[in-house]
Every structure is written in C-alpha cells, then in structure tokens.
Amino acid sequence: MDVEVLVPLNISGVWYPVYTNNPLTTGSIGIGLVVEPRIMVRGKRSNKAEVEFNGKIIEFPNLAILKRLGELKISVQSQVPLGFGYGLSGSISLAYSYLAYELGLTSLKEALYTAHESEVVNKNGLGDVIAEYIGGGIVYRKVPGAPGIGKAEKINVSWSEQVCSKPEMALPTTVLLKKNENALTYIEEFLKNPDLTKFFEVSRKFTEELGFVSNIPNSFRKKGLIIKHGDCNKEWIQHTPATNGVLIH
Ligand SMILES: Nc1ncnc2c1ncn2[C@@H]1O[C@H](COP(=O)(O)OP(=O)(O)OP(=O)(O)O)[C@@H](O)[C@H]1O
Ligand SMILES: CC(C)(CO)[C@@H](O)C(=O)[O-]
C-alpha cells in the first residue's frame, strides 16, 4: 500500500535552545513561520529505510532513529532545497513517522516522539517537528519538546503582505544551536504586539546577533536563507500560511 502526506515548512525567526538529558524534553522556545509550499511525501514498506528527495536517494542521518518505526521507502517532492533553513529535515522526519503511523506500524504518539528525537539526536532541529505538526502561519513554541510533551500555539496575525524567501547557501544546522539570552526578550516583545511586521523586526534583530545579516529591507537571514515581507517579485519563492499541520491525501 502507498500512502501520501503533506507537511509544511517551519522557518524559525527567534529561538532559544533548551537541552535536557532526554531528547523528548530537549527542544526550543521560539517563534516561527509555518508555511507552504508543503512537501508531498509518498511511502511504503520496504526492506531498507530510504529517502528519495526530488528523485535522488539522499543520505539522511535521521533514518537511524526513524527506522525503529519500521523500514519505509519514502519519496519526497519539495519546491524548496534541503539544508538552507526551511526546517525540511523536520518535515521529512515527520512525514516518515506519520506514514509509519498511517501504515499501522506504530501509534501516533510514538510516531511524533520518534520524529522529534531523530531531529534532536542528529542536531538537525529542535523545534521544527512540533511547529510543523501543529500548523501556523506563526507558531509560538512556549514549552520545548516533542509534540505531546512540548507546547506550541498558533498566533493569529493578518497575513496582509506577501512573504517570500530566497535560498542562498546550504549550511549545517549546528551553526544555529548557540544560545542567545536575548531570545526570550524578543519573543516577549513580539507577543505584546503580534503582527507580521513585528515578527520580522524581532527576527532580524535576533539573527543579526547570531551573525546572520541581510542587507535587504524588511528581511532577515536564517542560515543560508533570506526571508522577507512585501515586494515579492517572481525571483522569490512565495509563502502562504499553512494553517493546518500534517495533511493526509
Ligand atoms: N544535498 C543535501 N544538502 C543538504 N543536506 C543534505 C543533502 N543530502 C542529505 N542531507 C542531509 O539532510 C539533512 C538536512 O538537515 P538540515 O537541518 O541542515 O536542513 P533543513 O532542515 O533544511 O534546515 P533547518 O533545520 O536549519 O531549517 C542533514 O542531515 C544532511 O546531512
Ligand atoms: C534550531 C532551529 C532554528 C533549526 O531550524 C529550529 O529547529 C528551532 O527553531 O528550534
């Protein structure tokens, strides 16, 4: 049997890593954009766990943990590249585990825990899985951890302006895992006056302090990605809010 899931992207703007001795309670407090275009992922049982990304088999270290749920071959169709800052490794891991659940190989709880654990253990993400599972547009992760352990909520903002991105270079996620104590202040500042402009303002201040600078107005740089609002021409990838998390086809 072949099943298909659609999973959104998560672009965090501000994050505060929290490490514990348990991957399920390790994660980040933060705010991010949970957006389209979703990845479309088909999967079926196989004798080897494998990820095909836009037609090519890739090395995906999260598989070492994900395959505990059962060996699946999944095929990912994505309009955005891997390794730039779209939270894609989280989306792929969530898709794998959700497919294992849909195929009757595991419970939903175990599937969600395992997707999060595979991200934390491989240093590919801290807060992407919980945000992508809940859906957005803007998600506030208030308690770190896997879905069901951490807590996250959608923040309703009017999406009055276009949001778009440009992937410039692939970098490992480890460059983002440094703790900046100002993160919590920026998150508070956003929550007092939550709109898209404020999200971009605090995200720009936060990412600049981590050393990621964008010289484009109304934008910020996260890893190898520029995200901006307003004035999005055809050279940019357009994003709309993904109000639901995982969708099944
Ligand atoms: N061609 C490739 N380019 C980038 N990463 C790749 C590629 N092939 C396999 N990978 C693996 O995919 C994973 C990408 O995870 P990474 O967290 O860097 O990306 P992301 O989720 O898109 O970004 P972020 O988590 O910062 O938002 C890594 O484990 C990397 O080893
Ligand atoms: C670490 C991170 C910024 C990588 O995208 C994300 O997982 C987050 O916000 O925790």
PDB file of C-alpha atoms and ligand atoms in Angstrom:
ATOM      1  CA  MET A   1       0.000   0.000   0.000  1.00  0.00           C
ATOM      2  CA  ASP A   2       1.186   3.532  -0.877  1.00  0.00           C
ATOM      3  CA  VAL A   3       0.033   6.484   1.275  1.00  0.00           C
ATOM      4  CA  GLU A   4       0.773  10.195   0.946  1.00  0.00           C
ATOM      5  CA  VAL A   5       1.148  13.030   3.461  1.00  0.00           C
ATOM      6  CA  LEU A   6       1.629  16.776   3.004  1.00  0.00           C
ATOM      7  CA  VAL A   7       3.803  18.541   5.578  1.00  0.00           C
ATOM      8  CA  PRO A   8       4.501  22.294   5.891  1.00  0.00           C
ATOM      9  CA  LEU A   9       7.853  24.057   6.363  1.00  0.00           C
ATOM     10  CA  ASN A  10       8.982  25.857   9.528  1.00  0.00           C
ATOM     11  CA  ILE A  11      11.204  28.938   9.345  1.00  0.00           C
ATOM     12  CA  SER A  12      12.054  29.957  12.903  1.00  0.00           C
ATOM     13  CA  GLY A  13      12.725  33.688  13.406  1.00  0.00           C
ATOM     14  CA  VAL A  14      13.743  33.596  17.086  1.00  0.00           C
ATOM     15  CA  TRP A  15      14.716  30.510  19.072  1.00  0.00           C
ATOM     16  CA  TYR A  16      16.081  29.624  22.494  1.00  0.00           C
ATOM     17  CA  PRO A  17      17.596  26.113  22.697  1.00  0.00           C
ATOM     18  CA  VAL A  18      16.801  24.113  25.836  1.00  0.00           C
ATOM     19  CA  TYR A  19      18.886  20.978  26.415  1.00  0.00           C
ATOM     20  CA  THR A  20      17.930  18.260  28.911  1.00  0.00           C
ATOM     21  CA  ASN A  21      19.169  14.685  29.379  1.00  0.00           C
ATOM     22  CA  ASN A  22      16.150  13.448  27.391  1.00  0.00           C
ATOM     23  CA  PRO A  23      15.708  14.169  23.645  1.00  0.00           C
ATOM     24  CA  LEU A  24      11.923  14.308  24.116  1.00  0.00           C
ATOM     25  CA  THR A  25      12.113  17.255  26.511  1.00  0.00           C
ATOM     26  CA  THR A  26      15.015  18.868  24.639  1.00  0.00           C
ATOM     27  CA  GLY A  27      13.853  21.449  22.120  1.00  0.00           C
ATOM     28  CA  SER A  28      13.492  25.182  21.758  1.00  0.00           C
ATOM     29  CA  ILE A  29      11.257  28.010  22.863  1.00  0.00           C
ATOM     30  CA  GLY A  30      10.656  30.193  19.821  1.00  0.00           C
ATOM     31  CA  ILE A  31       8.538  31.785  17.144  1.00  0.00           C
ATOM     32  CA  GLY A  32       8.444  30.742  13.504  1.00  0.00           C
ATOM     33  CA  LEU A  33       6.575  30.826  10.212  1.00  0.00           C
ATOM     34  CA  VAL A  34       4.827  27.556   9.370  1.00  0.00           C
ATOM     35  CA  VAL A  35       4.179  27.899   5.679  1.00  0.00           C
ATOM     36  CA  GLU A  36       3.510  26.417   2.263  1.00  0.00           C
ATOM     37  CA  PRO A  37       4.695  25.089  -0.146  1.00  0.00           C
ATOM     38  CA  ARG A  38       4.308  21.771   1.677  1.00  0.00           C
ATOM     39  CA  ILE A  39       6.395  18.753   0.870  1.00  0.00           C
ATOM     40  CA  MET A  40       4.409  15.880  -0.680  1.00  0.00           C
ATOM     41  CA  VAL A  41       5.619  12.542   0.583  1.00  0.00           C
ATOM     42  CA  ARG A  42       4.624   9.042  -0.504  1.00  0.00           C
ATOM     43  CA  GLY A  43       5.812   5.991   1.374  1.00  0.00           C
ATOM     44  CA  LYS A  44       5.592   2.239   1.500  1.00  0.00           C
ATOM     45  CA  ARG A  45       7.093  -0.661   3.428  1.00  0.00           C
ATOM     46  CA  SER A  46      10.456  -1.758   2.145  1.00  0.00           C
ATOM     47  CA  ASN A  47      13.381  -3.949   3.201  1.00  0.00           C
ATOM     48  CA  LYS A  48      15.526  -0.818   3.677  1.00  0.00           C
ATOM     49  CA  ALA A  49      14.748   2.623   5.144  1.00  0.00           C
ATOM     50  CA  GLU A  50      15.398   5.132   2.370  1.00  0.00           C
ATOM     51  CA  VAL A  51      14.645   8.742   1.430  1.00  0.00           C
ATOM     52  CA  GLU A  52      14.368   9.846  -2.177  1.00  0.00           C
ATOM     53  CA  PHE A  53      14.404  13.643  -2.403  1.00  0.00           C
ATOM     54  CA  ASN A  54      13.182  15.120  -5.699  1.00  0.00           C
ATOM     55  CA  GLY A  55      14.114  11.905  -7.498  1.00  0.00           C
ATOM     56  CA  LYS A  56      17.541  11.258  -5.851  1.00  0.00           C
ATOM     57  CA  ILE A  57      18.328   8.947  -2.933  1.00  0.00           C
ATOM     58  CA  ILE A  58      19.948  11.025  -0.164  1.00  0.00           C
ATOM     59  CA  GLU A  59      21.982  10.258   2.950  1.00  0.00           C
ATOM     60  CA  PHE A  60      19.608  11.167   5.764  1.00  0.00           C
ATOM     61  CA  PRO A  61      21.101  10.502   9.230  1.00  0.00           C
ATOM     62  CA  ASN A  62      17.702  10.817  10.982  1.00  0.00           C
ATOM     63  CA  LEU A  63      16.825   7.428   9.423  1.00  0.00           C
ATOM     64  CA  ALA A  64      18.955   5.640  12.029  1.00  0.00           C
ATOM     65  CA  ILE A  65      16.266   6.563  14.591  1.00  0.00           C
ATOM     66  CA  LEU A  66      13.217   6.723  12.304  1.00  0.00           C
ATOM     67  CA  LYS A  67      13.675   3.126  11.152  1.00  0.00           C
ATOM     68  CA  ARG A  68      12.763   1.923  14.666  1.00  0.00           C
ATOM     69  CA  LEU A  69       9.174   2.573  13.491  1.00  0.00           C
ATOM     70  CA  GLY A  70       9.624   0.173  10.556  1.00  0.00           C
ATOM     71  CA  GLU A  71      11.616   0.253   7.319  1.00  0.00           C
ATOM     72  CA  LEU A  72       9.944   2.534   4.768  1.00  0.00           C
ATOM     73  CA  LYS A  73      10.982   3.905   1.438  1.00  0.00           C
ATOM     74  CA  ILE A  74       9.681   7.448   1.139  1.00  0.00           C
ATOM     75  CA  SER A  75       9.701   9.770  -1.899  1.00  0.00           C
ATOM     76  CA  VAL A  76       9.726  13.481  -1.136  1.00  0.00           C
ATOM     77  CA  GLN A  77       8.657  16.147  -3.630  1.00  0.00           C
ATOM     78  CA  SER A  78       9.816  19.573  -2.479  1.00  0.00           C
ATOM     79  CA  GLN A  79       9.823  23.014  -4.060  1.00  0.00           C
ATOM     80  CA  VAL A  80      12.498  24.224  -1.596  1.00  0.00           C
ATOM     81  CA  PRO A  81      16.033  22.839  -1.127  1.00  0.00           C
ATOM     82  CA  LEU A  82      17.383  20.831   1.808  1.00  0.00           C
ATOM     83  CA  GLY A  83      19.879  22.324   4.258  1.00  0.00           C
ATOM     84  CA  PHE A  84      19.083  26.025   3.850  1.00  0.00           C
ATOM     85  CA  GLY A  85      16.823  26.753   6.850  1.00  0.00           C
ATOM     86  CA  TYR A  86      13.293  25.726   5.872  1.00  0.00           C
ATOM     87  CA  GLY A  87      13.063  23.114   8.653  1.00  0.00           C
ATOM     88  CA  LEU A  88      12.925  20.474   5.927  1.00  0.00           C
ATOM     89  CA  SER A  89      14.720  17.733   7.849  1.00  0.00           C
ATOM     90  CA  GLY A  90      11.932  18.095  10.441  1.00  0.00           C
ATOM     91  CA  SER A  91       9.244  17.924   7.718  1.00  0.00           C
ATOM     92  CA  ILE A  92      10.831  14.804   6.195  1.00  0.00           C
ATOM     93  CA  SER A  93      11.146  13.108   9.592  1.00  0.00           C
ATOM     94  CA  LEU A  94       7.545  13.977  10.480  1.00  0.00           C
ATOM     95  CA  ALA A  95       6.395  12.649   7.093  1.00  0.00           C
ATOM     96  CA  TYR A  96       8.299   9.368   7.602  1.00  0.00           C
ATOM     97  CA  SER A  97       6.901   8.804  11.072  1.00  0.00           C
ATOM     98  CA  TYR A  98       3.374   9.843  10.116  1.00  0.00           C
ATOM     99  CA  LEU A  99       3.441   7.419   7.195  1.00  0.00           C
ATOM    100  CA  ALA A 100       4.561   4.645   9.570  1.00  0.00           C
ATOM    101  CA  TYR A 101       1.535   5.510  11.719  1.00  0.00           C
ATOM    102  CA  GLU A 102      -0.807   5.573   8.702  1.00  0.00           C
ATOM    103  CA  LEU A 103       0.538   2.159   7.645  1.00  0.00           C
ATOM    104  CA  GLY A 104      -0.398   0.782  11.081  1.00  0.00           C
ATOM    105  CA  LEU A 105       3.204   0.212  12.234  1.00  0.00           C
ATOM    106  CA  THR A 106       3.096   2.457  15.315  1.00  0.00           C
ATOM    107  CA  SER A 107       0.898   4.677  17.484  1.00  0.00           C
ATOM    108  CA  LEU A 108       0.574   8.390  16.708  1.00  0.00           C
ATOM    109  CA  LYS A 109       2.293   9.270  19.987  1.00  0.00           C
ATOM    110  CA  GLU A 110       5.301   7.057  19.240  1.00  0.00           C
ATOM    111  CA  ALA A 111       5.479   8.401  15.674  1.00  0.00           C
ATOM    112  CA  LEU A 112       5.596  12.035  16.835  1.00  0.00           C
ATOM    113  CA  TYR A 113       8.097  11.351  19.615  1.00  0.00           C
ATOM    114  CA  THR A 114      10.405   9.488  17.220  1.00  0.00           C
ATOM    115  CA  ALA A 115      10.342  12.251  14.582  1.00  0.00           C
ATOM    116  CA  HIS A 116      11.359  14.826  17.203  1.00  0.00           C
ATOM    117  CA  GLU A 117      14.022  12.559  18.713  1.00  0.00           C
ATOM    118  CA  SER A 118      15.575  11.923  15.271  1.00  0.00           C
ATOM    119  CA  GLU A 119      15.991  15.679  14.823  1.00  0.00           C
ATOM    120  CA  VAL A 120      17.464  16.367  18.256  1.00  0.00           C
ATOM    121  CA  VAL A 121      19.900  13.429  18.243  1.00  0.00           C
ATOM    122  CA  ASN A 122      21.232  14.340  14.773  1.00  0.00           C
ATOM    123  CA  LYS A 123      21.421  18.086  15.587  1.00  0.00           C
ATOM    124  CA  ASN A 124      19.168  18.888  12.628  1.00  0.00           C
ATOM    125  CA  GLY A 125      16.499  20.797  14.561  1.00  0.00           C
ATOM    126  CA  LEU A 126      14.943  21.489  17.946  1.00  0.00           C
ATOM    127  CA  GLY A 127      11.527  22.993  17.334  1.00  0.00           C
ATOM    128  CA  ASP A 128      10.610  22.181  13.746  1.00  0.00           C
ATOM    129  CA  VAL A 129       8.628  18.958  14.272  1.00  0.00           C
ATOM    130  CA  ILE A 130       6.224  20.344  16.914  1.00  0.00           C
ATOM    131  CA  ALA A 131       5.594  23.524  14.874  1.00  0.00           C
ATOM    132  CA  GLU A 132       5.026  21.623  11.619  1.00  0.00           C
ATOM    133  CA  TYR A 133       2.710  19.160  13.350  1.00  0.00           C
ATOM    134  CA  ILE A 134       0.513  21.945  14.798  1.00  0.00           C
ATOM    135  CA  GLY A 135       0.412  24.206  11.720  1.00  0.00           C
ATOM    136  CA  GLY A 136       0.688  28.020  11.549  1.00  0.00           C
ATOM    137  CA  GLY A 137       1.163  30.686   9.950  1.00  0.00           C
ATOM    138  CA  ILE A 138       3.001  31.971  13.036  1.00  0.00           C
ATOM    139  CA  VAL A 139       3.624  29.392  15.779  1.00  0.00           C
ATOM    140  CA  TYR A 140       4.803  30.224  19.292  1.00  0.00           C
ATOM    141  CA  ARG A 141       6.603  27.315  20.920  1.00  0.00           C
ATOM    142  CA  LYS A 142       6.240  28.053  24.618  1.00  0.00           C
ATOM    143  CA  VAL A 143       7.448  24.762  26.142  1.00  0.00           C
ATOM    144  CA  PRO A 144      10.259  22.854  24.376  1.00  0.00           C
ATOM    145  CA  GLY A 145       9.952  19.217  23.344  1.00  0.00           C
ATOM    146  CA  ALA A 146       8.249  16.665  21.130  1.00  0.00           C
ATOM    147  CA  PRO A 147       4.574  17.076  20.178  1.00  0.00           C
ATOM    148  CA  GLY A 148       2.543  15.925  23.212  1.00  0.00           C
ATOM    149  CA  ILE A 149       5.337  16.929  25.619  1.00  0.00           C
ATOM    150  CA  GLY A 150       6.245  20.444  24.491  1.00  0.00           C
ATOM    151  CA  LYS A 151       3.559  23.092  24.000  1.00  0.00           C
ATOM    152  CA  ALA A 152       3.009  25.257  20.957  1.00  0.00           C
ATOM    153  CA  GLU A 153       0.209  27.520  19.784  1.00  0.00           C
ATOM    154  CA  LYS A 154      -0.808  29.336  16.620  1.00  0.00           C
ATOM    155  CA  ILE A 155      -0.673  33.112  16.851  1.00  0.00           C
ATOM    156  CA  ASN A 156      -3.349  34.689  14.689  1.00  0.00           C
ATOM    157  CA  VAL A 157      -1.948  37.522  12.626  1.00  0.00           C
ATOM    158  CA  SER A 158      -3.299  39.087   9.480  1.00  0.00           C
ATOM    159  CA  TRP A 159      -1.197  37.986   6.516  1.00  0.00           C
ATOM    160  CA  SER A 160      -1.678  41.360   4.878  1.00  0.00           C
ATOM    161  CA  GLU A 161       1.619  41.364   3.000  1.00  0.00           C
ATOM    162  CA  GLN A 162       3.359  38.777   0.856  1.00  0.00           C
ATOM    163  CA  VAL A 163       6.043  36.639   2.490  1.00  0.00           C
ATOM    164  CA  CYS A 164       8.802  35.145   0.344  1.00  0.00           C
ATOM    165  CA  SER A 165      12.280  33.669   0.563  1.00  0.00           C
ATOM    166  CA  LYS A 166      15.459  33.142  -1.391  1.00  0.00           C
ATOM    167  CA  PRO A 167      17.765  30.179  -0.621  1.00  0.00           C
ATOM    168  CA  GLU A 168      21.392  31.327  -0.933  1.00  0.00           C
ATOM    169  CA  MET A 169      23.559  28.577   0.553  1.00  0.00           C
ATOM    170  CA  ALA A 170      23.325  25.273   2.421  1.00  0.00           C
ATOM    171  CA  LEU A 171      24.819  25.249   5.927  1.00  0.00           C
ATOM    172  CA  PRO A 172      24.598  22.708   8.769  1.00  0.00           C
ATOM    173  CA  THR A 173      22.001  23.447  11.480  1.00  0.00           C
ATOM    174  CA  THR A 174      24.731  23.301  14.158  1.00  0.00           C
ATOM    175  CA  VAL A 175      25.584  26.940  13.256  1.00  0.00           C
ATOM    176  CA  LEU A 176      22.170  27.886  14.751  1.00  0.00           C
ATOM    177  CA  LEU A 177      22.346  26.000  18.023  1.00  0.00           C
ATOM    178  CA  LYS A 178      24.222  28.655  20.047  1.00  0.00           C
ATOM    179  CA  LYS A 179      22.160  30.128  22.899  1.00  0.00           C
ATOM    180  CA  ASN A 180      21.426  33.879  22.782  1.00  0.00           C
ATOM    181  CA  GLU A 181      19.887  35.008  26.079  1.00  0.00           C
ATOM    182  CA  ASN A 182      18.104  37.922  24.333  1.00  0.00           C
ATOM    183  CA  ALA A 183      15.841  35.455  22.519  1.00  0.00           C
ATOM    184  CA  LEU A 184      13.281  35.394  25.344  1.00  0.00           C
ATOM    185  CA  THR A 185      13.095  39.218  25.381  1.00  0.00           C
ATOM    186  CA  TYR A 186      12.494  39.288  21.611  1.00  0.00           C
ATOM    187  CA  ILE A 187       9.770  36.639  21.914  1.00  0.00           C
ATOM    188  CA  GLU A 188       8.059  38.716  24.669  1.00  0.00           C
ATOM    189  CA  GLU A 189       8.347  41.838  22.505  1.00  0.00           C
ATOM    190  CA  PHE A 190       6.601  40.010  19.637  1.00  0.00           C
ATOM    191  CA  LEU A 191       3.855  38.572  21.875  1.00  0.00           C
ATOM    192  CA  LYS A 192       2.961  42.038  23.239  1.00  0.00           C
ATOM    193  CA  ASN A 193       2.215  43.264  19.732  1.00  0.00           C
ATOM    194  CA  PRO A 194       1.913  40.202  17.474  1.00  0.00           C
ATOM    195  CA  ASP A 195       1.806  41.041  13.797  1.00  0.00           C
ATOM    196  CA  LEU A 196       3.859  40.158  10.751  1.00  0.00           C
ATOM    197  CA  THR A 197       5.896  43.389  10.861  1.00  0.00           C
ATOM    198  CA  LYS A 198       6.849  42.773  14.492  1.00  0.00           C
ATOM    199  CA  PHE A 199       7.782  39.160  13.680  1.00  0.00           C
ATOM    200  CA  PHE A 200      10.212  40.343  11.008  1.00  0.00           C
ATOM    201  CA  GLU A 201      11.565  43.129  13.241  1.00  0.00           C
ATOM    202  CA  VAL A 202      12.458  40.852  16.174  1.00  0.00           C
ATOM    203  CA  SER A 203      13.686  38.049  13.886  1.00  0.00           C
ATOM    204  CA  ARG A 204      16.067  40.462  12.174  1.00  0.00           C
ATOM    205  CA  LYS A 205      17.467  41.748  15.482  1.00  0.00           C
ATOM    206  CA  PHE A 206      17.862  38.199  16.819  1.00  0.00           C
ATOM    207  CA  THR A 207      19.511  36.664  13.734  1.00  0.00           C
ATOM    208  CA  GLU A 208      21.889  39.641  13.365  1.00  0.00           C
ATOM    209  CA  GLU A 209      23.084  38.995  16.918  1.00  0.00           C
ATOM    210  CA  LEU A 210      23.840  35.396  15.888  1.00  0.00           C
ATOM    211  CA  GLY A 211      25.904  36.775  12.980  1.00  0.00           C
ATOM    212  CA  PHE A 212      23.394  36.319  10.139  1.00  0.00           C
ATOM    213  CA  VAL A 213      22.992  39.639   8.336  1.00  0.00           C
ATOM    214  CA  SER A 214      20.720  40.539   5.421  1.00  0.00           C
ATOM    215  CA  ASN A 215      21.144  43.822   3.571  1.00  0.00           C
ATOM    216  CA  ILE A 216      17.664  43.605   2.017  1.00  0.00           C
ATOM    217  CA  PRO A 217      14.979  45.806   3.667  1.00  0.00           C
ATOM    218  CA  ASN A 218      12.140  44.092   5.609  1.00  0.00           C
ATOM    219  CA  SER A 219      14.024  40.799   5.720  1.00  0.00           C
ATOM    220  CA  PHE A 220      16.189  38.598   7.912  1.00  0.00           C
ATOM    221  CA  ARG A 221      18.739  35.865   7.235  1.00  0.00           C
ATOM    222  CA  LYS A 222      18.362  32.428   8.801  1.00  0.00           C
ATOM    223  CA  LYS A 223      21.291  30.162   7.938  1.00  0.00           C
ATOM    224  CA  GLY A 224      21.514  30.206   4.123  1.00  0.00           C
ATOM    225  CA  LEU A 225      18.086  31.728   3.609  1.00  0.00           C
ATOM    226  CA  ILE A 226      16.740  35.275   3.216  1.00  0.00           C
ATOM    227  CA  ILE A 227      13.083  35.738   4.234  1.00  0.00           C
ATOM    228  CA  LYS A 228      11.264  38.986   3.565  1.00  0.00           C
ATOM    229  CA  HIS A 229       7.812  40.511   3.587  1.00  0.00           C
ATOM    230  CA  GLY A 230       6.279  42.815   0.987  1.00  0.00           C
ATOM    231  CA  ASP A 231       7.514  43.463  -2.520  1.00  0.00           C
ATOM    232  CA  CYS A 232       8.000  39.815  -3.565  1.00  0.00           C
ATOM    233  CA  ASN A 233       8.746  39.529  -7.268  1.00  0.00           C
ATOM    234  CA  LYS A 234       8.965  36.309  -9.314  1.00  0.00           C
ATOM    235  CA  GLU A 235      12.598  35.639  -8.365  1.00  0.00           C
ATOM    236  CA  TRP A 236      11.432  34.833  -4.822  1.00  0.00           C
ATOM    237  CA  ILE A 237       9.678  31.717  -3.502  1.00  0.00           C
ATOM    238  CA  GLN A 238       6.221  32.766  -2.278  1.00  0.00           C
ATOM    239  CA  HIS A 239       4.912  31.534   1.077  1.00  0.00           C
ATOM    240  CA  THR A 240       1.354  31.386   2.375  1.00  0.00           C
ATOM    241  CA  PRO A 241       0.400  30.345   5.913  1.00  0.00           C
ATOM    242  CA  ALA A 242      -0.084  26.599   6.418  1.00  0.00           C
ATOM    243  CA  THR A 243      -2.992  26.858   8.829  1.00  0.00           C
ATOM    244  CA  ASN A 244      -3.119  23.072   9.286  1.00  0.00           C
ATOM    245  CA  GLY A 245      -0.215  20.826  10.180  1.00  0.00           C
ATOM    246  CA  VAL A 246       0.137  17.377   8.578  1.00  0.00           C
ATOM    247  CA  LEU A 247      -2.490  16.622   5.898  1.00  0.00           C
ATOM    248  CA  ILE A 248      -3.244  13.135   4.563  1.00  0.00           C
ATOM    249  CA  HIS A 249      -4.027  12.574   0.920  1.00  0.00           C
TER     250      HIS A 249
HETATM  251  N1  LIG B   1      22.171  17.505  -0.739  1.00  0.00           N
HETATM  252  C1  LIG B   1      21.995  17.748   0.547  1.00  0.00           C
HETATM  253  N2  LIG B   1      22.042  19.021   1.001  1.00  0.00           N
HETATM  254  C2  LIG B   1      21.853  19.296   2.315  1.00  0.00           C
HETATM  255  N3  LIG B   1      21.613  18.354   3.252  1.00  0.00           N
HETATM  256  C3  LIG B   1      21.567  17.078   2.850  1.00  0.00           C
HETATM  257  C4  LIG B   1      21.755  16.719   1.484  1.00  0.00           C
HETATM  258  N4  LIG B   1      21.650  15.369   1.384  1.00  0.00           N
HETATM  259  C5  LIG B   1      21.422  14.910   2.622  1.00  0.00           C
HETATM  260  N5  LIG B   1      21.372  15.915   3.513  1.00  0.00           N
HETATM  261  C6  LIG B   1      21.109  15.744   4.948  1.00  0.00           C
HETATM  262  O1  LIG B   1      19.839  16.340   5.211  1.00  0.00           O
HETATM  263  C7  LIG B   1      19.852  16.960   6.496  1.00  0.00           C
HETATM  264  C8  LIG B   1      19.475  18.425   6.327  1.00  0.00           C
HETATM  265  O2  LIG B   1      19.166  18.940   7.585  1.00  0.00           O
HETATM  266  P1  LIG B   1      19.249  20.477   7.944  1.00  0.00           P
HETATM  267  O3  LIG B   1      18.730  20.620   9.334  1.00  0.00           O
HETATM  268  O4  LIG B   1      20.613  21.001   7.623  1.00  0.00           O
HETATM  269  O5  LIG B   1      18.274  21.137   6.854  1.00  0.00           O
HETATM  270  P2  LIG B   1      16.945  21.904   6.982  1.00  0.00           P
HETATM  271  O6  LIG B   1      16.030  21.144   7.873  1.00  0.00           O
HETATM  272  O7  LIG B   1      16.521  22.152   5.591  1.00  0.00           O
HETATM  273  O8  LIG B   1      17.365  23.252   7.689  1.00  0.00           O
HETATM  274  P3  LIG B   1      16.994  23.858   9.152  1.00  0.00           P
HETATM  275  O9  LIG B   1      16.778  22.713  10.105  1.00  0.00           O
HETATM  276  O10 LIG B   1      18.170  24.662   9.542  1.00  0.00           O
HETATM  277  O11 LIG B   1      15.788  24.669   8.964  1.00  0.00           O
HETATM  278  C9  LIG B   1      21.245  16.776   7.067  1.00  0.00           C
HETATM  279  O12 LIG B   1      21.236  15.663   7.924  1.00  0.00           O
HETATM  280  C10 LIG B   1      22.099  16.478   5.840  1.00  0.00           C
HETATM  281  O13 LIG B   1      23.184  15.617   6.145  1.00  0.00           O
HETATM  282  C1  LIG B   2      17.267  25.083  15.565  1.00  0.00           C
HETATM  283  C2  LIG B   2      16.292  25.577  14.506  1.00  0.00           C
HETATM  284  C3  LIG B   2      16.387  27.078  14.381  1.00  0.00           C
HETATM  285  C4  LIG B   2      16.697  24.931  13.155  1.00  0.00           C
HETATM  286  O1  LIG B   2      15.800  25.256  12.156  1.00  0.00           O
HETATM  287  C5  LIG B   2      14.854  25.131  14.814  1.00  0.00           C
HETATM  288  O2  LIG B   2      14.778  23.747  14.912  1.00  0.00           O
HETATM  289  C6  LIG B   2      14.295  25.764  16.075  1.00  0.00           C
HETATM  290  O3  LIG B   2      13.777  26.893  15.986  1.00  0.00           O
HETATM  291  O4  LIG B   2      14.376  25.149  17.129  1.00  0.00           O
END
